Amino acid sequence: MSAVDRAFEALRQQNKKALVPFVTAGDPSLEITAAALQELGKRGATVCEVGIPYSDPIADGPVIQASYTRALDKKIKLKSILDTIGQVTPSLPCPVVTMISYAIIHRHGPEKYLDMAQAAGVSGAIVPDLLVEESDKFVQLCKQRDFSLIQLITPTTSKERAKRILETSTGFVYYVSVAGITGERTELPPTIVENVKWLKSQTDLPICIGFGISKPEHVHLLKEACDGVIVGSAIVRRLCEAGSKPQAEVIQEVGDYADTLLDALNG
Amino acid sequence: MDSLGTASHNVPDAAGRFGPFGGRYVPETLTQALDQLTEEYEKAVKDPSFFAELKDLLRDFVGRPSPFYHARRLTEQCGGAQIWLKREDTNHTGAHKINNTLGQALLTLRMGKKRVIAETGAGQHGVATATACAHFGIPCVVYMGEEDIRRQAPNVFSMKLLGAEVRPVTTGSRTLRDAINEAMRDWMSSVEDTHYILGSVVGPHPFPRIVRDFQAVIGEEARTQSLERLGKLPNKVVACVGGGSNAAGMFYPFIEDTDVELVGVEAGGRGPKPGDHASPLTYGEPGVLHGSYSFVMQDEDGQTCDVHSMSAGLDYPGVGPEHSYWKATGRVEYTCCEDNDAMKGFDALAATEGILPALESSHAVAKAMELAAKMPKDQVVLVCLSGRGDKDAAEIARLKGVKY
């Protein structure tokens, strides 16, 4: 059982829903990334998702894309990101997974990447550009290592294809709420609940919903259907303000924001 | 890299692989649209009326077949093999790009999609897409990097005159690569009713195959014209390679003519230092970019490197996966030509033949001149003149420090 499986099992026993917050590694600095992970862990995040900045992200909206660009402009490298995660994970109450482009994994070599990530205490990965057709080898490597490979299913995924994706997913399933890019939205499509209900009938894996979720109202709408929510752009937007505001204040704000989501999920 | 054996016509496979290259590395959201495109294209290929309609358009709207021209004075100046030009610059809109956009616009209609998006570097693909969309009455949005908008103002104006909306891209290097990122992002949110007319043999399966097939008309005509006019095939065929669509279209019909040497010319920019050129097949390594596995200019972390070329159309850090396959099989020789030499190619063709080549094509012209000079007079070097140079006049003036 992987660390991600254990985190969801513990939550299930408490009859609670998961909050999976996302932070961009290195924006505005690796020090702030570390502080944010510790704060989010303390507040009760189930799993923390760390975005590894990539030069050409296709699935990301303007907020996360800009945060990747800022981090890369500071010449932040994978090694220093994993070093930072490695410093945090021993004291973090929740597992860390990375959101990482396959371009980066391929460049280092899948096995070497997994060695490096596991040495830093990373428990899983979301690889948004590694489709089920291209993922056989990586799925096997992850299974051998008990490293969770969290696969994505979207509103444009056919049922037949979704079944195939569910077979290769471990840890949890990332259901993408909208056919589009990441980013805060005022409204979410009404089909989400129905789609997630169907997915739940097909798998025992927890299902978390991401993309576009930023408000407690969204959480209220979705919490019955899913096992948790993933929140990215709203946190990244707050954290990047630490470039101009005192760090402690920004970290506190992000923690308080996480509390509002946790209250909506489990309050 | 180990040799993959002999290059075959019979690629890609069902997964979009050219040997190990190609495939699909995209977000899950796009798979449905890519599957739909694959399916529709398969149906179109089997439907004689599809290619009949495209053929009529290419003849009456584009002006095909394009001329097969003996550059006598340029040949004389070089003093070696005969230099012949396949004149894609004479096409409607001034470049080879129109061959592909008309084909994909027809596919858009077949899929019942109501809107088209495109990306453009030099602007030629943007103009060709805007033209095809105006021809069929399809609304069109073109993404273009701010730096390229500056370099290619006449094309930007043309696109607007043709009714397209040109959206400036202000992220990253503000060039073609960022324009592709933005177009892909738009497509992520609009796949239900929008087709993305990708402009080169890059991107996820099935784009590299579809674009190659639509551009193969260049090589097919050139092969026939060569047999008719020369009574033989050329000894060497030379084409410039950015993403690689004109080269793919030119080379593909010659792939199994193993006596014909094929030479792809990348943008050597200011020199071999990283960041100074746009030559992934010459200096890069295999990696993942914009949805496929191919040669890429990347750093040790897999981040895409900045690249440079004086030609906006070649200023791209990746290349089509079939070119990577041809490189790995040894079928095509890839080399590069630096900015200064390409400018000499431009000047030579203008002065000797009265033809202003696009800066992209000037790379191929310069390399062909160099190769021809070392070859016997009875041999033939055929160059794909992918586009005309009017669009580059202002940029050339700036580079030469001339006011006009």
PDB file of C-alpha atoms in Angstrom, chain B residues 24-295:
ATOM      1  CA  ARG B  24       0.820  11.359 -28.746  1.00  0.00           C
ATOM      2  CA  TYR B  25       1.942  13.240 -25.633  1.00  0.00           C
ATOM      3  CA  VAL B  26      -0.994  15.507 -24.936  1.00  0.00           C
ATOM      4  CA  PRO B  27      -3.530  16.117 -22.187  1.00  0.00           C
ATOM      5  CA  GLU B  28      -6.364  13.588 -22.053  1.00  0.00           C
ATOM      6  CA  THR B  29      -8.851  16.330 -23.029  1.00  0.00           C
ATOM      7  CA  LEU B  30      -7.484  16.382 -26.583  1.00  0.00           C
ATOM      8  CA  THR B  31      -7.644  12.653 -27.280  1.00  0.00           C
ATOM      9  CA  GLN B  32     -11.254  12.688 -28.415  1.00  0.00           C
ATOM     10  CA  ALA B  33     -10.559  15.405 -30.999  1.00  0.00           C
ATOM     11  CA  LEU B  34      -7.420  13.619 -32.198  1.00  0.00           C
ATOM     12  CA  ASP B  35      -9.315  10.340 -32.502  1.00  0.00           C
ATOM     13  CA  GLN B  36     -12.084  12.093 -34.410  1.00  0.00           C
ATOM     14  CA  LEU B  37      -9.552  13.694 -36.759  1.00  0.00           C
ATOM     15  CA  THR B  38      -7.817  10.354 -37.310  1.00  0.00           C
ATOM     16  CA  GLU B  39     -11.102   8.654 -38.099  1.00  0.00           C
ATOM     17  CA  GLU B  40     -12.306  11.424 -40.410  1.00  0.00           C
ATOM     18  CA  TYR B  41      -9.014  11.466 -42.259  1.00  0.00           C
ATOM     19  CA  GLU B  42      -9.111   7.698 -42.755  1.00  0.00           C
ATOM     20  CA  LYS B  43     -12.591   8.087 -44.250  1.00  0.00           C
ATOM     21  CA  ALA B  44     -11.467  10.995 -46.442  1.00  0.00           C
ATOM     22  CA  VAL B  45      -8.490   9.030 -47.777  1.00  0.00           C
ATOM     23  CA  LYS B  46     -10.870   6.300 -48.949  1.00  0.00           C
ATOM     24  CA  ASP B  47     -13.308   8.795 -50.469  1.00  0.00           C
ATOM     25  CA  PRO B  48     -12.303   9.701 -54.058  1.00  0.00           C
ATOM     26  CA  SER B  49     -14.503  12.804 -53.937  1.00  0.00           C
ATOM     27  CA  PHE B  50     -12.360  14.268 -51.139  1.00  0.00           C
ATOM     28  CA  PHE B  51      -9.113  14.263 -53.066  1.00  0.00           C
ATOM     29  CA  ALA B  52     -10.933  15.209 -56.276  1.00  0.00           C
ATOM     30  CA  GLU B  53     -12.227  18.355 -54.561  1.00  0.00           C
ATOM     31  CA  LEU B  54      -8.806  19.117 -53.109  1.00  0.00           C
ATOM     32  CA  LYS B  55      -7.144  18.557 -56.482  1.00  0.00           C
ATOM     33  CA  ASP B  56      -9.540  20.990 -58.179  1.00  0.00           C
ATOM     34  CA  LEU B  57      -8.835  23.598 -55.521  1.00  0.00           C
ATOM     35  CA  LEU B  58      -5.090  23.111 -55.846  1.00  0.00           C
ATOM     36  CA  ARG B  59      -5.338  23.585 -59.606  1.00  0.00           C
ATOM     37  CA  ASP B  60      -7.796  26.482 -59.824  1.00  0.00           C
ATOM     38  CA  PHE B  61      -7.327  28.323 -56.531  1.00  0.00           C
ATOM     39  CA  VAL B  62      -3.667  27.667 -55.721  1.00  0.00           C
ATOM     40  CA  GLY B  63      -2.339  27.482 -59.270  1.00  0.00           C
ATOM     41  CA  ARG B  64      -0.799  24.018 -59.196  1.00  0.00           C
ATOM     42  CA  PRO B  65       1.241  22.380 -60.517  1.00  0.00           C
ATOM     43  CA  SER B  66       3.869  24.849 -59.425  1.00  0.00           C
ATOM     44  CA  PRO B  67       6.696  25.459 -61.916  1.00  0.00           C
ATOM     45  CA  PHE B  68       9.823  23.338 -62.123  1.00  0.00           C
ATOM     46  CA  TYR B  69      12.414  25.919 -62.995  1.00  0.00           C
ATOM     47  CA  HIS B  70      15.998  25.717 -64.196  1.00  0.00           C
ATOM     48  CA  ALA B  71      17.977  28.449 -62.431  1.00  0.00           C
ATOM     49  CA  ARG B  72      20.511  28.865 -65.265  1.00  0.00           C
ATOM     50  CA  ARG B  73      22.311  32.002 -64.113  1.00  0.00           C
ATOM     51  CA  LEU B  74      22.556  30.763 -60.525  1.00  0.00           C
ATOM     52  CA  THR B  75      23.942  27.472 -61.874  1.00  0.00           C
ATOM     53  CA  GLU B  76      26.486  29.407 -63.927  1.00  0.00           C
ATOM     54  CA  GLN B  77      27.545  31.418 -60.907  1.00  0.00           C
ATOM     55  CA  CYS B  78      28.092  28.265 -58.839  1.00  0.00           C
ATOM     56  CA  GLY B  79      29.938  26.509 -61.643  1.00  0.00           C
ATOM     57  CA  GLY B  80      28.859  22.937 -60.932  1.00  0.00           C
ATOM     58  CA  ALA B  81      25.691  20.889 -61.035  1.00  0.00           C
ATOM     59  CA  GLN B  82      22.473  22.312 -62.513  1.00  0.00           C
ATOM     60  CA  ILE B  83      20.269  23.978 -59.908  1.00  0.00           C
ATOM     61  CA  TRP B  84      16.527  23.536 -60.425  1.00  0.00           C
ATOM     62  CA  LEU B  85      13.807  25.069 -58.273  1.00  0.00           C
ATOM     63  CA  LYS B  86      10.427  23.667 -57.298  1.00  0.00           C
ATOM     64  CA  ARG B  87       8.543  26.958 -57.204  1.00  0.00           C
ATOM     65  CA  GLU B  88       6.167  26.769 -54.222  1.00  0.00           C
ATOM     66  CA  ASP B  89       6.651  30.550 -54.009  1.00  0.00           C
ATOM     67  CA  THR B  90       4.320  30.855 -57.002  1.00  0.00           C
ATOM     68  CA  ASN B  91       1.383  29.348 -55.102  1.00  0.00           C
ATOM     69  CA  HIS B  92      -1.561  31.552 -54.142  1.00  0.00           C
ATOM     70  CA  THR B  93      -0.554  33.245 -50.830  1.00  0.00           C
ATOM     71  CA  GLY B  94       3.108  32.765 -51.715  1.00  0.00           C
ATOM     72  CA  ALA B  95       4.169  29.552 -50.008  1.00  0.00           C
ATOM     73  CA  HIS B  96       3.622  25.817 -49.718  1.00  0.00           C
ATOM     74  CA  LYS B  97       1.455  26.314 -46.622  1.00  0.00           C
ATOM     75  CA  ILE B  98      -1.744  26.666 -48.655  1.00  0.00           C
ATOM     76  CA  ASN B  99      -1.552  22.982 -49.762  1.00  0.00           C
ATOM     77  CA  ASN B 100      -2.129  21.855 -46.177  1.00  0.00           C
ATOM     78  CA  THR B 101      -4.610  24.486 -45.032  1.00  0.00           C
ATOM     79  CA  LEU B 102      -7.031  23.755 -47.861  1.00  0.00           C
ATOM     80  CA  GLY B 103      -6.847  20.045 -47.088  1.00  0.00           C
ATOM     81  CA  GLN B 104      -7.453  20.611 -43.387  1.00  0.00           C
ATOM     82  CA  ALA B 105     -10.231  23.130 -44.054  1.00  0.00           C
ATOM     83  CA  LEU B 106     -12.000  20.419 -46.062  1.00  0.00           C
ATOM     84  CA  LEU B 107     -11.557  18.065 -43.101  1.00  0.00           C
ATOM     85  CA  THR B 108     -12.988  20.759 -40.800  1.00  0.00           C
ATOM     86  CA  LEU B 109     -16.134  20.853 -42.920  1.00  0.00           C
ATOM     87  CA  ARG B 110     -16.348  17.054 -42.997  1.00  0.00           C
ATOM     88  CA  MET B 111     -16.151  16.959 -39.191  1.00  0.00           C
ATOM     89  CA  GLY B 112     -18.918  19.526 -38.960  1.00  0.00           C
ATOM     90  CA  LYS B 113     -16.774  21.902 -36.904  1.00  0.00           C
ATOM     91  CA  LYS B 114     -17.676  25.573 -36.938  1.00  0.00           C
ATOM     92  CA  ARG B 115     -14.459  27.362 -36.044  1.00  0.00           C
ATOM     93  CA  VAL B 116     -10.771  27.113 -36.895  1.00  0.00           C
ATOM     94  CA  ILE B 117      -7.722  28.065 -34.884  1.00  0.00           C
ATOM     95  CA  ALA B 118      -4.142  28.124 -36.081  1.00  0.00           C
ATOM     96  CA  GLU B 119      -0.716  29.234 -34.988  1.00  0.00           C
ATOM     97  CA  THR B 120       1.871  30.923 -37.129  1.00  0.00           C
ATOM     98  CA  GLY B 121       5.527  31.886 -36.962  1.00  0.00           C
ATOM     99  CA  ALA B 122       6.484  33.642 -40.178  1.00  0.00           C
ATOM    100  CA  GLY B 123       2.837  34.304 -40.875  1.00  0.00           C
ATOM    101  CA  GLN B 124       2.655  32.228 -44.059  1.00  0.00           C
ATOM    102  CA  HIS B 125       0.649  29.477 -42.382  1.00  0.00           C
ATOM    103  CA  GLY B 126      -1.553  32.126 -40.759  1.00  0.00           C
ATOM    104  CA  VAL B 127      -2.228  33.771 -44.112  1.00  0.00           C
ATOM    105  CA  ALA B 128      -2.850  30.388 -45.741  1.00  0.00           C
ATOM    106  CA  THR B 129      -5.269  29.377 -42.965  1.00  0.00           C
ATOM    107  CA  ALA B 130      -7.052  32.737 -43.091  1.00  0.00           C
ATOM    108  CA  THR B 131      -7.314  32.320 -46.860  1.00  0.00           C
ATOM    109  CA  ALA B 132      -8.725  28.789 -46.688  1.00  0.00           C
ATOM    110  CA  CYS B 133     -11.205  29.896 -44.015  1.00  0.00           C
ATOM    111  CA  ALA B 134     -12.286  32.933 -46.038  1.00  0.00           C
ATOM    112  CA  HIS B 135     -12.724  30.639 -49.047  1.00  0.00           C
ATOM    113  CA  PHE B 136     -15.046  28.332 -47.102  1.00  0.00           C
ATOM    114  CA  GLY B 137     -16.597  30.930 -44.777  1.00  0.00           C
ATOM    115  CA  ILE B 138     -15.225  29.495 -41.524  1.00  0.00           C
ATOM    116  CA  PRO B 139     -14.412  31.871 -38.614  1.00  0.00           C
ATOM    117  CA  CYS B 140     -10.692  31.796 -37.878  1.00  0.00           C
ATOM    118  CA  VAL B 141      -8.408  32.808 -35.000  1.00  0.00           C
ATOM    119  CA  VAL B 142      -4.633  32.848 -35.513  1.00  0.00           C
ATOM    120  CA  TYR B 143      -2.187  32.846 -32.586  1.00  0.00           C
ATOM    121  CA  MET B 144       1.102  34.592 -33.271  1.00  0.00           C
ATOM    122  CA  GLY B 145       4.011  35.522 -31.015  1.00  0.00           C
ATOM    123  CA  GLU B 146       4.546  39.246 -30.428  1.00  0.00           C
ATOM    124  CA  GLU B 147       8.111  39.032 -31.715  1.00  0.00           C
ATOM    125  CA  ASP B 148       6.889  37.420 -34.933  1.00  0.00           C
ATOM    126  CA  ILE B 149       4.123  40.022 -35.269  1.00  0.00           C
ATOM    127  CA  ARG B 150       6.879  42.630 -35.268  1.00  0.00           C
ATOM    128  CA  ARG B 151       8.980  40.732 -37.819  1.00  0.00           C
ATOM    129  CA  GLN B 152       6.097  39.873 -40.145  1.00  0.00           C
ATOM    130  CA  ALA B 153       3.796  42.910 -40.153  1.00  0.00           C
ATOM    131  CA  PRO B 154       2.645  42.551 -43.802  1.00  0.00           C
ATOM    132  CA  ASN B 155       1.395  39.014 -43.164  1.00  0.00           C
ATOM    133  CA  VAL B 156      -0.414  40.127 -39.996  1.00  0.00           C
ATOM    134  CA  PHE B 157      -2.221  42.790 -41.975  1.00  0.00           C
ATOM    135  CA  SER B 158      -3.098  40.291 -44.708  1.00  0.00           C
ATOM    136  CA  MET B 159      -4.600  37.889 -42.173  1.00  0.00           C
ATOM    137  CA  LYS B 160      -6.784  40.690 -40.829  1.00  0.00           C
ATOM    138  CA  LEU B 161      -7.851  41.693 -44.335  1.00  0.00           C
ATOM    139  CA  LEU B 162      -8.847  38.078 -44.901  1.00  0.00           C
ATOM    140  CA  GLY B 163     -11.128  38.252 -41.885  1.00  0.00           C
ATOM    141  CA  ALA B 164      -9.040  36.346 -39.340  1.00  0.00           C
ATOM    142  CA  GLU B 165      -8.565  37.485 -35.774  1.00  0.00           C
ATOM    143  CA  VAL B 166      -4.865  37.605 -34.916  1.00  0.00           C
ATOM    144  CA  ARG B 167      -4.230  37.041 -31.208  1.00  0.00           C
ATOM    145  CA  PRO B 168      -0.787  38.187 -30.029  1.00  0.00           C
ATOM    146  CA  VAL B 169       1.026  35.757 -27.739  1.00  0.00           C
ATOM    147  CA  THR B 170       3.034  37.490 -25.043  1.00  0.00           C
ATOM    148  CA  THR B 171       4.325  34.475 -23.117  1.00  0.00           C
ATOM    149  CA  GLY B 172       7.805  32.926 -23.285  1.00  0.00           C
ATOM    150  CA  SER B 173       9.955  33.812 -26.263  1.00  0.00           C
ATOM    151  CA  ARG B 174       6.896  35.275 -28.057  1.00  0.00           C
ATOM    152  CA  THR B 175       7.585  33.171 -31.141  1.00  0.00           C
ATOM    153  CA  LEU B 176       6.168  30.106 -32.894  1.00  0.00           C
ATOM    154  CA  ARG B 177       6.656  27.719 -29.979  1.00  0.00           C
ATOM    155  CA  ASP B 178       4.573  29.932 -27.664  1.00  0.00           C
ATOM    156  CA  ALA B 179       1.959  30.434 -30.375  1.00  0.00           C
ATOM    157  CA  ILE B 180       1.588  26.619 -30.584  1.00  0.00           C
ATOM    158  CA  ASN B 181       1.186  26.449 -26.779  1.00  0.00           C
ATOM    159  CA  GLU B 182      -1.581  29.057 -26.896  1.00  0.00           C
ATOM    160  CA  ALA B 183      -3.357  27.414 -29.818  1.00  0.00           C
ATOM    161  CA  MET B 184      -3.280  24.079 -27.953  1.00  0.00           C
ATOM    162  CA  ARG B 185      -4.715  25.789 -24.860  1.00  0.00           C
ATOM    163  CA  ASP B 186      -7.521  27.301 -26.905  1.00  0.00           C
ATOM    164  CA  TRP B 187      -8.193  23.873 -28.410  1.00  0.00           C
ATOM    165  CA  MET B 188      -8.366  22.339 -24.919  1.00  0.00           C
ATOM    166  CA  SER B 189     -11.366  24.552 -24.215  1.00  0.00           C
ATOM    167  CA  SER B 190     -13.008  24.411 -27.629  1.00  0.00           C
ATOM    168  CA  VAL B 191     -12.477  20.902 -28.998  1.00  0.00           C
ATOM    169  CA  GLU B 192     -16.175  20.262 -29.415  1.00  0.00           C
ATOM    170  CA  ASP B 193     -16.694  22.804 -32.199  1.00  0.00           C
ATOM    171  CA  THR B 194     -13.195  23.886 -33.240  1.00  0.00           C
ATOM    172  CA  HIS B 195     -10.546  22.334 -35.479  1.00  0.00           C
ATOM    173  CA  TYR B 196      -6.916  23.247 -34.977  1.00  0.00           C
ATOM    174  CA  ILE B 197      -5.220  23.569 -38.369  1.00  0.00           C
ATOM    175  CA  LEU B 198      -1.671  22.745 -37.352  1.00  0.00           C
ATOM    176  CA  GLY B 199       0.807  24.215 -39.813  1.00  0.00           C
ATOM    177  CA  SER B 200       3.699  21.786 -39.860  1.00  0.00           C
ATOM    178  CA  VAL B 201       4.505  18.081 -39.657  1.00  0.00           C
ATOM    179  CA  VAL B 202       4.770  18.391 -35.873  1.00  0.00           C
ATOM    180  CA  GLY B 203       2.376  17.788 -32.981  1.00  0.00           C
ATOM    181  CA  PRO B 204       0.491  14.705 -31.854  1.00  0.00           C
ATOM    182  CA  HIS B 205      -0.691  11.920 -34.161  1.00  0.00           C
ATOM    183  CA  PRO B 206      -2.361  12.248 -36.689  1.00  0.00           C
ATOM    184  CA  PHE B 207      -1.048  15.753 -37.550  1.00  0.00           C
ATOM    185  CA  PRO B 208       2.450  14.769 -38.758  1.00  0.00           C
ATOM    186  CA  ARG B 209       0.928  12.270 -41.172  1.00  0.00           C
ATOM    187  CA  ILE B 210      -1.917  14.488 -42.384  1.00  0.00           C
ATOM    188  CA  VAL B 211       0.308  17.505 -43.021  1.00  0.00           C
ATOM    189  CA  ARG B 212       2.906  15.348 -44.797  1.00  0.00           C
ATOM    190  CA  ASP B 213       0.247  13.819 -47.003  1.00  0.00           C
ATOM    191  CA  PHE B 214      -1.184  17.214 -47.959  1.00  0.00           C
ATOM    192  CA  GLN B 215       2.306  18.537 -48.673  1.00  0.00           C
ATOM    193  CA  ALA B 216       3.424  15.440 -50.593  1.00  0.00           C
ATOM    194  CA  VAL B 217       1.933  17.065 -53.706  1.00  0.00           C
ATOM    195  CA  ILE B 218       5.199  19.064 -53.862  1.00  0.00           C
ATOM    196  CA  GLY B 219       7.417  16.000 -54.201  1.00  0.00           C
ATOM    197  CA  GLU B 220       4.953  14.106 -56.375  1.00  0.00           C
ATOM    198  CA  GLU B 221       4.845  16.941 -58.910  1.00  0.00           C
ATOM    199  CA  ALA B 222       8.596  17.492 -58.700  1.00  0.00           C
ATOM    200  CA  ARG B 223       9.269  13.810 -59.303  1.00  0.00           C
ATOM    201  CA  THR B 224       7.013  13.738 -62.381  1.00  0.00           C
ATOM    202  CA  GLN B 225       8.360  17.054 -63.686  1.00  0.00           C
ATOM    203  CA  SER B 226      11.889  15.853 -63.184  1.00  0.00           C
ATOM    204  CA  LEU B 227      11.281  12.709 -65.254  1.00  0.00           C
ATOM    205  CA  GLU B 228       9.507  14.736 -67.956  1.00  0.00           C
ATOM    206  CA  ARG B 229      11.976  17.589 -68.190  1.00  0.00           C
ATOM    207  CA  LEU B 230      15.257  15.893 -67.370  1.00  0.00           C
ATOM    208  CA  GLY B 231      14.466  12.310 -68.283  1.00  0.00           C
ATOM    209  CA  LYS B 232      15.777  11.266 -64.870  1.00  0.00           C
ATOM    210  CA  LEU B 233      15.428  11.946 -61.173  1.00  0.00           C
ATOM    211  CA  PRO B 234      17.571  14.659 -59.558  1.00  0.00           C
ATOM    212  CA  ASN B 235      20.824  13.669 -57.854  1.00  0.00           C
ATOM    213  CA  LYS B 236      20.139  15.723 -54.764  1.00  0.00           C
ATOM    214  CA  VAL B 237      16.983  17.276 -53.351  1.00  0.00           C
ATOM    215  CA  VAL B 238      17.414  20.101 -50.854  1.00  0.00           C
ATOM    216  CA  ALA B 239      14.804  21.721 -48.583  1.00  0.00           C
ATOM    217  CA  CYS B 240      14.832  23.886 -45.467  1.00  0.00           C
ATOM    218  CA  VAL B 241      13.613  22.404 -42.178  1.00  0.00           C
ATOM    219  CA  GLY B 242      11.950  24.302 -39.345  1.00  0.00           C
ATOM    220  CA  GLY B 243       9.047  22.142 -38.243  1.00  0.00           C
ATOM    221  CA  GLY B 244       9.737  20.546 -41.598  1.00  0.00           C
ATOM    222  CA  SER B 245       6.539  20.602 -43.663  1.00  0.00           C
ATOM    223  CA  ASN B 246       7.908  21.692 -47.037  1.00  0.00           C
ATOM    224  CA  ALA B 247      10.816  19.273 -46.654  1.00  0.00           C
ATOM    225  CA  ALA B 248       8.511  16.400 -45.639  1.00  0.00           C
ATOM    226  CA  GLY B 249       6.271  17.099 -48.637  1.00  0.00           C
ATOM    227  CA  MET B 250       9.251  17.317 -50.975  1.00  0.00           C
ATOM    228  CA  PHE B 251      11.166  14.292 -49.629  1.00  0.00           C
ATOM    229  CA  TYR B 252       8.362  11.801 -48.985  1.00  0.00           C
ATOM    230  CA  PRO B 253       7.720  10.812 -52.629  1.00  0.00           C
ATOM    231  CA  PHE B 254      11.493  10.308 -53.105  1.00  0.00           C
ATOM    232  CA  ILE B 255      12.050   8.198 -49.961  1.00  0.00           C
ATOM    233  CA  GLU B 256      12.250   4.895 -51.797  1.00  0.00           C
ATOM    234  CA  ASP B 257      14.280   6.362 -54.700  1.00  0.00           C
ATOM    235  CA  THR B 258      17.468   5.513 -52.893  1.00  0.00           C
ATOM    236  CA  ASP B 259      19.725   6.960 -55.616  1.00  0.00           C
ATOM    237  CA  VAL B 260      18.355  10.419 -54.863  1.00  0.00           C
ATOM    238  CA  GLU B 261      20.203  12.082 -51.993  1.00  0.00           C
ATOM    239  CA  LEU B 262      17.965  14.125 -49.726  1.00  0.00           C
ATOM    240  CA  VAL B 263      19.357  17.043 -47.746  1.00  0.00           C
ATOM    241  CA  GLY B 264      17.441  18.898 -45.010  1.00  0.00           C
ATOM    242  CA  VAL B 265      18.792  22.310 -44.033  1.00  0.00           C
ATOM    243  CA  GLU B 266      18.123  23.635 -40.539  1.00  0.00           C
ATOM    244  CA  ALA B 267      18.563  27.180 -39.280  1.00  0.00           C
ATOM    245  CA  GLY B 268      22.171  27.537 -38.102  1.00  0.00           C
ATOM    246  CA  GLY B 269      21.434  31.055 -36.823  1.00  0.00           C
ATOM    247  CA  ARG B 270      24.455  32.843 -35.385  1.00  0.00           C
ATOM    248  CA  GLY B 271      26.432  29.629 -34.788  1.00  0.00           C
ATOM    249  CA  PRO B 272      26.526  26.347 -32.892  1.00  0.00           C
ATOM    250  CA  LYS B 273      26.230  27.796 -29.355  1.00  0.00           C
ATOM    251  CA  PRO B 274      22.964  26.812 -27.587  1.00  0.00           C
ATOM    252  CA  GLY B 275      20.428  29.594 -28.049  1.00  0.00           C
ATOM    253  CA  ASP B 276      22.092  30.859 -31.218  1.00  0.00           C
ATOM    254  CA  HIS B 277      20.476  28.473 -33.694  1.00  0.00           C
ATOM    255  CA  ALA B 278      17.321  26.434 -34.338  1.00  0.00           C
ATOM    256  CA  SER B 279      18.812  23.097 -35.390  1.00  0.00           C
ATOM    257  CA  PRO B 280      17.436  20.240 -33.261  1.00  0.00           C
ATOM    258  CA  LEU B 281      18.405  17.535 -35.776  1.00  0.00           C
ATOM    259  CA  THR B 282      21.952  18.863 -35.910  1.00  0.00           C
ATOM    260  CA  TYR B 283      22.503  19.727 -32.248  1.00  0.00           C
ATOM    261  CA  GLY B 284      19.481  18.435 -30.259  1.00  0.00           C
ATOM    262  CA  GLU B 285      18.441  15.131 -28.759  1.00  0.00           C
ATOM    263  CA  PRO B 286      15.222  13.098 -28.744  1.00  0.00           C
ATOM    264  CA  GLY B 287      12.608  14.404 -26.336  1.00  0.00           C
ATOM    265  CA  VAL B 288       8.968  15.313 -25.956  1.00  0.00           C
ATOM    266  CA  LEU B 289       7.591  18.623 -27.199  1.00  0.00           C
ATOM    267  CA  HIS B 290       4.168  19.747 -28.420  1.00  0.00           C
ATOM    268  CA  GLY B 291       2.644  16.319 -28.361  1.00  0.00           C
ATOM    269  CA  SER B 292       5.240  14.122 -30.003  1.00  0.00           C
ATOM    270  CA  TYR B 293       8.558  12.416 -29.473  1.00  0.00           C
ATOM    271  CA  SER B 294      11.194  13.827 -31.789  1.00  0.00           C
ATOM    272  CA  PHE B 295      14.480  15.729 -31.784  1.00  0.00           C
TER     273      PHE B 295
END
